[in-house]
Tab-separated table of C-alpha atoms and ligand atoms in Angstrom:
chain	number	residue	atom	x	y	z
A	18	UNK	CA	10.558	0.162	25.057
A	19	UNK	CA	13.565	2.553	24.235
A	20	UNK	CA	17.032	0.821	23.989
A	21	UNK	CA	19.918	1.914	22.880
A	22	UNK	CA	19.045	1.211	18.789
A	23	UNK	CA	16.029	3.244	19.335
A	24	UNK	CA	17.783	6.074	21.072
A	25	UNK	CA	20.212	5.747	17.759
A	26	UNK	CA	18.054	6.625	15.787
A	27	UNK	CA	16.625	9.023	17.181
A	28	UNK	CA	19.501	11.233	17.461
A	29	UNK	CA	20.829	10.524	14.264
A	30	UNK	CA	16.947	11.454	12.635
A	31	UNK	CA	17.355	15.225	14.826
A	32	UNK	CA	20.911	15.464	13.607
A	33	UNK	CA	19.823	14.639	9.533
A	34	UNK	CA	16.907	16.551	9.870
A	35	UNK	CA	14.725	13.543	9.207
A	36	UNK	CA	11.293	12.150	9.382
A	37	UNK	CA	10.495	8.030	9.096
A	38	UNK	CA	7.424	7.008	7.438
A	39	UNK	CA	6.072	3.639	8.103
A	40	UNK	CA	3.867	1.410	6.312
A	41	UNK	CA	0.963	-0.561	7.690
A	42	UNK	CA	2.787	-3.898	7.553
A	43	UNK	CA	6.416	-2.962	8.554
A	44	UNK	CA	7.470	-4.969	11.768
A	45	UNK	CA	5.594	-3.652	15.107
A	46	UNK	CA	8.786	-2.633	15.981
A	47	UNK	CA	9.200	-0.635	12.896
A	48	UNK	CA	6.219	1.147	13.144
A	49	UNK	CA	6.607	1.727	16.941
A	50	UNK	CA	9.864	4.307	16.052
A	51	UNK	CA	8.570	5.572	13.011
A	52	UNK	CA	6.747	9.374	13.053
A	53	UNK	CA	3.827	8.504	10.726
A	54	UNK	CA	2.333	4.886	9.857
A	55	UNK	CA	-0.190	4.702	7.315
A	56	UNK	CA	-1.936	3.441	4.152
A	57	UNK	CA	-0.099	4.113	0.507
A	58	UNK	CA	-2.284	7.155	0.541
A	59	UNK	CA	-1.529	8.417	3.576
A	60	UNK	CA	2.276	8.088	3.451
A	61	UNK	CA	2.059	9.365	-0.250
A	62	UNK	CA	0.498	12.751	1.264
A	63	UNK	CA	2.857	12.861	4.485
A	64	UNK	CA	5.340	13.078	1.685
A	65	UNK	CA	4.240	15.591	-0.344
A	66	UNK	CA	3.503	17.747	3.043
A	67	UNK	CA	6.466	17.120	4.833
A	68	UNK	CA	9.411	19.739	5.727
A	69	UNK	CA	12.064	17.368	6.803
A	70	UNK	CA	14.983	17.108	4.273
A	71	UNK	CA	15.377	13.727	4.817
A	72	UNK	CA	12.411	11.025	4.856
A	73	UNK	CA	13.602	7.813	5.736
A	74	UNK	CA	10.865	5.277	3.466
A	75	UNK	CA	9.873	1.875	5.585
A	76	UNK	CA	7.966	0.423	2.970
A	77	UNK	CA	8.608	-0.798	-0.551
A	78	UNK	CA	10.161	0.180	-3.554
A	79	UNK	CA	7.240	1.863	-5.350
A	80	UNK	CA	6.176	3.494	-2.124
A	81	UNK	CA	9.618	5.108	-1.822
A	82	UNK	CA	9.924	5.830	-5.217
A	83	UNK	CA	5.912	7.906	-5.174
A	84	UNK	CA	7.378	9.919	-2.443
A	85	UNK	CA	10.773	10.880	-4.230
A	86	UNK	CA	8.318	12.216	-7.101
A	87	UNK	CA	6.286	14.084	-5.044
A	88	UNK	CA	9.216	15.877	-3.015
A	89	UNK	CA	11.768	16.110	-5.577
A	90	UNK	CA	13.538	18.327	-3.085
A	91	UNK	CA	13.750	15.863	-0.393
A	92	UNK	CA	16.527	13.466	-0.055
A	93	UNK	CA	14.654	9.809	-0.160
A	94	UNK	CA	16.030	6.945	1.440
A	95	UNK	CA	15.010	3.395	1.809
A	96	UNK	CA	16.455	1.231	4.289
A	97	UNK	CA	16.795	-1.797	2.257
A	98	UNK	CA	16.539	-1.735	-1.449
A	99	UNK	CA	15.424	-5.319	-1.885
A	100	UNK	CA	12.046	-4.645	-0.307
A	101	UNK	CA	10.031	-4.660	-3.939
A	102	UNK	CA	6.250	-5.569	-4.571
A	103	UNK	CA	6.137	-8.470	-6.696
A	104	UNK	CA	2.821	-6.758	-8.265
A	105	UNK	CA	4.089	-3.981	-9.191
A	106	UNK	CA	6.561	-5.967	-11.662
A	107	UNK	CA	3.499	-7.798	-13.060
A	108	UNK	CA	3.065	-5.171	-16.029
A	109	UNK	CA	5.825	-3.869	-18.462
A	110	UNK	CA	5.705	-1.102	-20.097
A	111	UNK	CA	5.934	-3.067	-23.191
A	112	UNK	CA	2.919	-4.730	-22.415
A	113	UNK	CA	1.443	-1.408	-21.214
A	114	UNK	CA	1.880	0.004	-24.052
A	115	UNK	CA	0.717	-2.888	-26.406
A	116	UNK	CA	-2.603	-2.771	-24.256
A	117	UNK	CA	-2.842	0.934	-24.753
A	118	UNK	CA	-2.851	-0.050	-28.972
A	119	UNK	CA	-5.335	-2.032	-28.621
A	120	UNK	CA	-7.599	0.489	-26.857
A	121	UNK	CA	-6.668	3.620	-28.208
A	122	UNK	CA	-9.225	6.168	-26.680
A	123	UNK	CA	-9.010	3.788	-23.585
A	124	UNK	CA	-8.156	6.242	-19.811
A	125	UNK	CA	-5.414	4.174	-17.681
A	126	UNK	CA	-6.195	3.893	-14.148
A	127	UNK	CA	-3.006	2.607	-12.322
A	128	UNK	CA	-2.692	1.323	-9.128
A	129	UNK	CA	-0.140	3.172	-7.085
A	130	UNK	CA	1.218	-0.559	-6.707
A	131	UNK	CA	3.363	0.048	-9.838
A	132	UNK	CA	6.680	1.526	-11.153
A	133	UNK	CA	7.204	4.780	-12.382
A	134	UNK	CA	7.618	3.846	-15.628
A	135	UNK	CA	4.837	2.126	-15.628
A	136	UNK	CA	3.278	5.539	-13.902
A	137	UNK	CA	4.887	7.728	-16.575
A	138	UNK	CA	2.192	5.778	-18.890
A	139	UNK	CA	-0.656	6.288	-17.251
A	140	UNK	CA	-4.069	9.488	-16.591
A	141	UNK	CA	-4.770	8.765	-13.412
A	142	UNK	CA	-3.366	6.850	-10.669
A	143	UNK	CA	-5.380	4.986	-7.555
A	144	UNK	CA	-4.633	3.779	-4.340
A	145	UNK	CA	-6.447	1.016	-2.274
A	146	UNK	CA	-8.374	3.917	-0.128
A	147	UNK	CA	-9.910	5.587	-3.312
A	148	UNK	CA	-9.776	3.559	-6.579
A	149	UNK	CA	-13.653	3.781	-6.833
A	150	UNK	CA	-13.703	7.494	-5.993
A	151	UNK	CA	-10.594	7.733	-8.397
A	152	UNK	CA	-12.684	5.649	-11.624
A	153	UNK	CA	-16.757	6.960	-10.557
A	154	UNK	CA	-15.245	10.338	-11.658
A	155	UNK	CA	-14.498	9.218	-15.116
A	156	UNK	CA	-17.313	9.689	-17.600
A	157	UNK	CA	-19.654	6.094	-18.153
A	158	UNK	CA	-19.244	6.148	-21.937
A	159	UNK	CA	-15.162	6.324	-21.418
A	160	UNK	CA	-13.177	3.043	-21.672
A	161	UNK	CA	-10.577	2.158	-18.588
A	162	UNK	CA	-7.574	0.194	-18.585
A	163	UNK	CA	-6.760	-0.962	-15.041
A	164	UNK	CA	-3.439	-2.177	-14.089
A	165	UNK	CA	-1.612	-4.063	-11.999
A	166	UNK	CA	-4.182	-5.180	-9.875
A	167	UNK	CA	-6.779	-7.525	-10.925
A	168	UNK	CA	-8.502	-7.967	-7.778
A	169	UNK	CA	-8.908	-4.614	-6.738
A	170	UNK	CA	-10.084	-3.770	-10.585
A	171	UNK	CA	-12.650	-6.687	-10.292
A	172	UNK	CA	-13.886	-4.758	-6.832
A	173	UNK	CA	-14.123	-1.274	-8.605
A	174	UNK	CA	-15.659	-2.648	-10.973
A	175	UNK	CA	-18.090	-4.654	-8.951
A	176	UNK	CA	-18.988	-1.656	-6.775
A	177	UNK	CA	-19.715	0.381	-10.059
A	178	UNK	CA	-21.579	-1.780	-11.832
A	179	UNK	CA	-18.880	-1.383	-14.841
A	180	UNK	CA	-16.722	-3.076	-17.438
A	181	UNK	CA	-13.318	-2.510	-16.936
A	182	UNK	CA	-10.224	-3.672	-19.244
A	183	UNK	CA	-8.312	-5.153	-15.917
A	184	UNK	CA	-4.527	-6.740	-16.280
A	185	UNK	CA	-3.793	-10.026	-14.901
A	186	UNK	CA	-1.542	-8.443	-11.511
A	187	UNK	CA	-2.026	-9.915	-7.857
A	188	UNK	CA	-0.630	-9.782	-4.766
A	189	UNK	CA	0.826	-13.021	-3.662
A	190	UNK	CA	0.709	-11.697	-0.279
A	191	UNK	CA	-3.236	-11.433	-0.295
A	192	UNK	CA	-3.581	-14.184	-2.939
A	193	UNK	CA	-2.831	-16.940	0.244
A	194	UNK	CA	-5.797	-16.272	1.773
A	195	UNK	CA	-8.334	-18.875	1.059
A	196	UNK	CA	-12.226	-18.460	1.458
A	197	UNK	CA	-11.659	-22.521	3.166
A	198	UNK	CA	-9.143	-20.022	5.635
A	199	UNK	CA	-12.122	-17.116	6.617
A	200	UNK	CA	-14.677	-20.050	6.591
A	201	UNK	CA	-12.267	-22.075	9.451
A	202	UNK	CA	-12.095	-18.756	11.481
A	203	UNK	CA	-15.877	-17.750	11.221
A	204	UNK	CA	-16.647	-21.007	12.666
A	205	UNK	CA	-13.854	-20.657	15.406
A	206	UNK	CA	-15.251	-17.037	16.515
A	207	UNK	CA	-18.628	-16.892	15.019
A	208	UNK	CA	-19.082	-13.570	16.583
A	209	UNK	CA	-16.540	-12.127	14.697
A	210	UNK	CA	-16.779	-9.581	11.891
A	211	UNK	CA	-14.538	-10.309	8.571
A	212	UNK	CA	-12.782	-7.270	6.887
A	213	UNK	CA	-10.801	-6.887	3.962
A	214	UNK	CA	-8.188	-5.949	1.611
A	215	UNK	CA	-9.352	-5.384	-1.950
A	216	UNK	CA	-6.294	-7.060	-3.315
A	217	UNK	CA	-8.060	-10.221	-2.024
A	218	UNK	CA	-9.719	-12.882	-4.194
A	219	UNK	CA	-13.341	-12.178	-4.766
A	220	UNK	CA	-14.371	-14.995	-3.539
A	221	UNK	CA	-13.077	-14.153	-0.421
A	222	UNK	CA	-14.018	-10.253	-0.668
A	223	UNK	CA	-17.573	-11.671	-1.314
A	224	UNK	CA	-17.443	-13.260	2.352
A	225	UNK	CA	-16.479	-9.587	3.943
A	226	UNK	CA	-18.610	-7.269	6.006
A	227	UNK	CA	-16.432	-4.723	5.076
A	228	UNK	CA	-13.240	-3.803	2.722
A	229	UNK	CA	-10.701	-1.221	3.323
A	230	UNK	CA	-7.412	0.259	2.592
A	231	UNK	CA	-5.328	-0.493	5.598
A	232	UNK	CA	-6.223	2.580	7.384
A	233	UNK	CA	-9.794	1.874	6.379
A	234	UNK	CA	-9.560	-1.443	8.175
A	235	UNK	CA	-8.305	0.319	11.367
A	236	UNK	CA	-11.052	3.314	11.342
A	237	UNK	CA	-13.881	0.282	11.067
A	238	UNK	CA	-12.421	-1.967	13.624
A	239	UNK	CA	-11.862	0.941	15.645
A	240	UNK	CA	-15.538	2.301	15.019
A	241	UNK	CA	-17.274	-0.235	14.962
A	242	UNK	CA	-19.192	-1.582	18.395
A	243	UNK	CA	-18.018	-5.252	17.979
A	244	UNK	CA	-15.021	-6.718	19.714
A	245	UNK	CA	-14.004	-9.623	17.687
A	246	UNK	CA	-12.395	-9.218	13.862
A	247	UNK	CA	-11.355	-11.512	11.159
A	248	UNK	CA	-8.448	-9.871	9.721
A	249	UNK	CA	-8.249	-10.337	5.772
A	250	UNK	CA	-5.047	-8.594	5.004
A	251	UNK	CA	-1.083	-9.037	5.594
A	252	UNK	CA	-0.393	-9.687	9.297
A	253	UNK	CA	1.391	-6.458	10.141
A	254	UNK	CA	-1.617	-4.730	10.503
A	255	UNK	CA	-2.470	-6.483	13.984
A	256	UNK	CA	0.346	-4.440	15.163
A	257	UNK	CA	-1.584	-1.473	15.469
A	258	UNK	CA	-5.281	-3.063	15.347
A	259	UNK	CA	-3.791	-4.454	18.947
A	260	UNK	CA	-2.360	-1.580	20.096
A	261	UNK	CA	-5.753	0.529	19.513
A	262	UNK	CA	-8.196	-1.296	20.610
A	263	UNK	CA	-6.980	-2.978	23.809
A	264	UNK	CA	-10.263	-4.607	24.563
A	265	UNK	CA	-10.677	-6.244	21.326
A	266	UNK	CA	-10.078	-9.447	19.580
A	267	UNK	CA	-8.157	-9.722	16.046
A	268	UNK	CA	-7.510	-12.833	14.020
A	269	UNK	CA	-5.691	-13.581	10.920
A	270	UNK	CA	-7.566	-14.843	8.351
A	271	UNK	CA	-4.468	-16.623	7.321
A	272	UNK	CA	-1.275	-17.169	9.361
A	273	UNK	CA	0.625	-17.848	6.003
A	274	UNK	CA	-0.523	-14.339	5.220
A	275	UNK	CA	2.842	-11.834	5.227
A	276	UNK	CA	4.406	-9.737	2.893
A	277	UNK	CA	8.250	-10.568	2.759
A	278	UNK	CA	9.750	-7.997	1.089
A	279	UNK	CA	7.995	-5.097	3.709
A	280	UNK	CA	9.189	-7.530	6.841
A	281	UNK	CA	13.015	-6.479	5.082
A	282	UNK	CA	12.894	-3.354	7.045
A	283	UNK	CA	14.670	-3.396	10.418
A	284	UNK	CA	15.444	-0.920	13.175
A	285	UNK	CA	18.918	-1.574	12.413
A	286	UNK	CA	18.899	-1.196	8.027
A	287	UNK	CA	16.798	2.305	9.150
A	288	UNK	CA	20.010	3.237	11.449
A	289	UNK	CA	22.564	2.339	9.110
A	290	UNK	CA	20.906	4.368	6.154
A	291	UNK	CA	20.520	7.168	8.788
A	292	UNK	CA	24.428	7.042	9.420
A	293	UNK	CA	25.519	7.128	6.266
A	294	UNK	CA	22.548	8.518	4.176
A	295	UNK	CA	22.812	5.744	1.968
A	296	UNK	CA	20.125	4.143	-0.110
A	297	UNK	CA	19.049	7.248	-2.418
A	298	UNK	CA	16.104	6.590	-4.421
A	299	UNK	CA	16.827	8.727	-7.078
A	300	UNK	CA	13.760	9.009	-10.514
A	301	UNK	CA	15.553	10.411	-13.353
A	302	UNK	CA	13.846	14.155	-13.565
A	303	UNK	CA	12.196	13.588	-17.056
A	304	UNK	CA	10.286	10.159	-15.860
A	305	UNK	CA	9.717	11.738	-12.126
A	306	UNK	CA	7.837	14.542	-13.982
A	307	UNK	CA	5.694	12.454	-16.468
A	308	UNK	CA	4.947	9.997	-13.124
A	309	UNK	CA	3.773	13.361	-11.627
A	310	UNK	CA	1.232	14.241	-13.097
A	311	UNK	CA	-1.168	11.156	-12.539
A	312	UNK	CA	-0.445	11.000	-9.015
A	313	UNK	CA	-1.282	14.741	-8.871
A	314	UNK	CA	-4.514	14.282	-10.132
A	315	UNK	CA	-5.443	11.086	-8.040
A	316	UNK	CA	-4.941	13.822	-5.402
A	317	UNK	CA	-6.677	16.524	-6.869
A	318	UNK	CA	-9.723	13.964	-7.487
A	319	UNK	CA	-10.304	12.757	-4.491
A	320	UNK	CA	-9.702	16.804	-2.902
A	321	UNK	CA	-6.384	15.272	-0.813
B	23	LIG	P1	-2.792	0.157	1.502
B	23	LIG	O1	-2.648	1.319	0.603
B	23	LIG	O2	-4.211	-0.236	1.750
B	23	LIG	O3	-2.067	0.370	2.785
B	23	LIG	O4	-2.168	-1.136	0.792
B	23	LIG	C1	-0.878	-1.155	0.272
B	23	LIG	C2	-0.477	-2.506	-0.099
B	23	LIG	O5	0.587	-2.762	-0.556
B	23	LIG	C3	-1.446	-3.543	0.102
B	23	LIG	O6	-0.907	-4.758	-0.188
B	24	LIG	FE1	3.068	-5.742	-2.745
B	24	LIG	FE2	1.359	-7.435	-1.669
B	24	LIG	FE3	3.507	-6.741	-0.286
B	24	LIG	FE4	1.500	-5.002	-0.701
B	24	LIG	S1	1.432	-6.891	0.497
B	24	LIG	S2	3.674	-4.601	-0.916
B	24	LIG	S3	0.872	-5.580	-2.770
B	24	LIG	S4	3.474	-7.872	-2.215
């Protein structure tokens, strides 16, 4: 429902010449105001595409930061600098780079989870929607390195039927959910399907009739014929799940299951940043353009 916030911002985004990107797991409300929601793929191409001057980033840190590389012309701002991904700051480039030693002829396969300098390091970046596209198109014999994520490496691998060198990342976010917390809710709605995040445990991924990026998870649920869904994934996806399919049913897998740092967004941080401009995420050129380049291919490989 408009109110006066709302109607705000909205004048302030026409008079900045400015265009708000949402992530999947912003607050409803968020996401309700914003011009395009989407998965870290999806908002990483709205920003590369985009002719606004201004994109206002509801998200976190590293998703702010991917879109500041890939529209170096664009003036990216993030409503409230705080929001970080606790993965992401799993790996140092210290430890990147001592990894790298010890697997010289090794390709790195980073999760777009990650910081550019961590990026800056790295061949080939992934996100949730196409790290096995991303790693089937690098040759068998070839050695990968892939970091942050250990969960989703352990799925790519899984799915390929390959060894990969994975880093001990996680998301604490998707870490909470239990395979004691899907088994609870299959038996309360045993005619519900369970989908998934690949940053989930394995255990629990190997309980899932399907796993998705989050705009994966909505195309299924939306597709798919059933009307009842076990959600494995951070609760802000419901928002939309809801809103798109009016006649079905969506649980959490776990209640416990949020991501703090994306819930920092509000409507009124997004106005206040709109007012004043503030909250620049600025990537010093020379790291911006070494970060480039991997995310450029990820694109290239999987024909975005
Ligand atoms: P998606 O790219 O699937 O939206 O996931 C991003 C993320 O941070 C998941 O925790
Ligand atoms: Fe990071 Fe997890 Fe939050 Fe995604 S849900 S932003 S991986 S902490």
């Amino acid at each position: 429902m408009p109110s006066e916030l709302t109607d705000r911002i909205n004048q302030l985004k026409t008079e900045r010449k400015a265009v708000i990107l949402a992530h999947n797991y912003t607050r409803g409300e968020v996401q309700d105001i914003a011009d395009y929601v989407g998965d870290s793929l999806g908002l990483s191409q709205t920003a590369a595409s985009t002719d606004a001057e201004v994109i206002v980033f509801c998200g976190v840190h590293f998703m702010a930061e991917t879109a500041a590389i890939l529209s170096p012309d664009k003036r990216v701002i993030m409503p409230d600098h705080h929001a970080g991904c606790p993965m992401a700051d799993m790996v140092t480039p210290r430890e990147l780079a001592e990894l790298k030693k010890q697997h010289p002829e090794a390709i790195v396969v980073t999760y777009v989870n990650s910081t550019v300098e961590i990026k800056a390091m790295t061949d080939l970046c992934c996100t949730s929607a196409n790290a096995v596209e991303v790693v089937r198109a690098i040759p068998d014999n070839q050695e990968v390195i892939f970091v942050p994520d250990r969960n989703l490496g352990s799925y790519v691998a899984t799915q390929l039927g390959r060894k990969l060198i994975l880093w001990n990342g996680f998301c604490p976010t998707h870490e909470r959910i239990f395979p004691e917390h899907v088994e609870l809710e299959k038996e309360k709605h045993p005619e519900a399907l369970f989908v998934a995040h690949p940053e989930c445990r394995p255990a629990v991924l190997e309980m899932a009739d399907h796993i998705a990026s989050t705009t994966g998870i909505l195309r299924y649920c939306h597709e798919n014929p059933a009307t009842e869904f076990i959600i494995g994934t951070e609760i802000g996806l419901l928002h939309r799940l809801r809103i798109e399919n009016p006649g079905k049913k969506f649980y959490p897998a776990s209640p416990v299951s949020d991501c703090p740092n994306m819930k920092l967004i509000t409507l009124e941080k997004i106005a206040w940043c709109l007012e004043d401009l503030s909250g620049e995420i600025k990537v010093p050129e020379e790291t911006a353009r070494a970060a480039r380049r991997p995310i450029e291919r990820m694109l290239e490989v999987t024909g975005a």
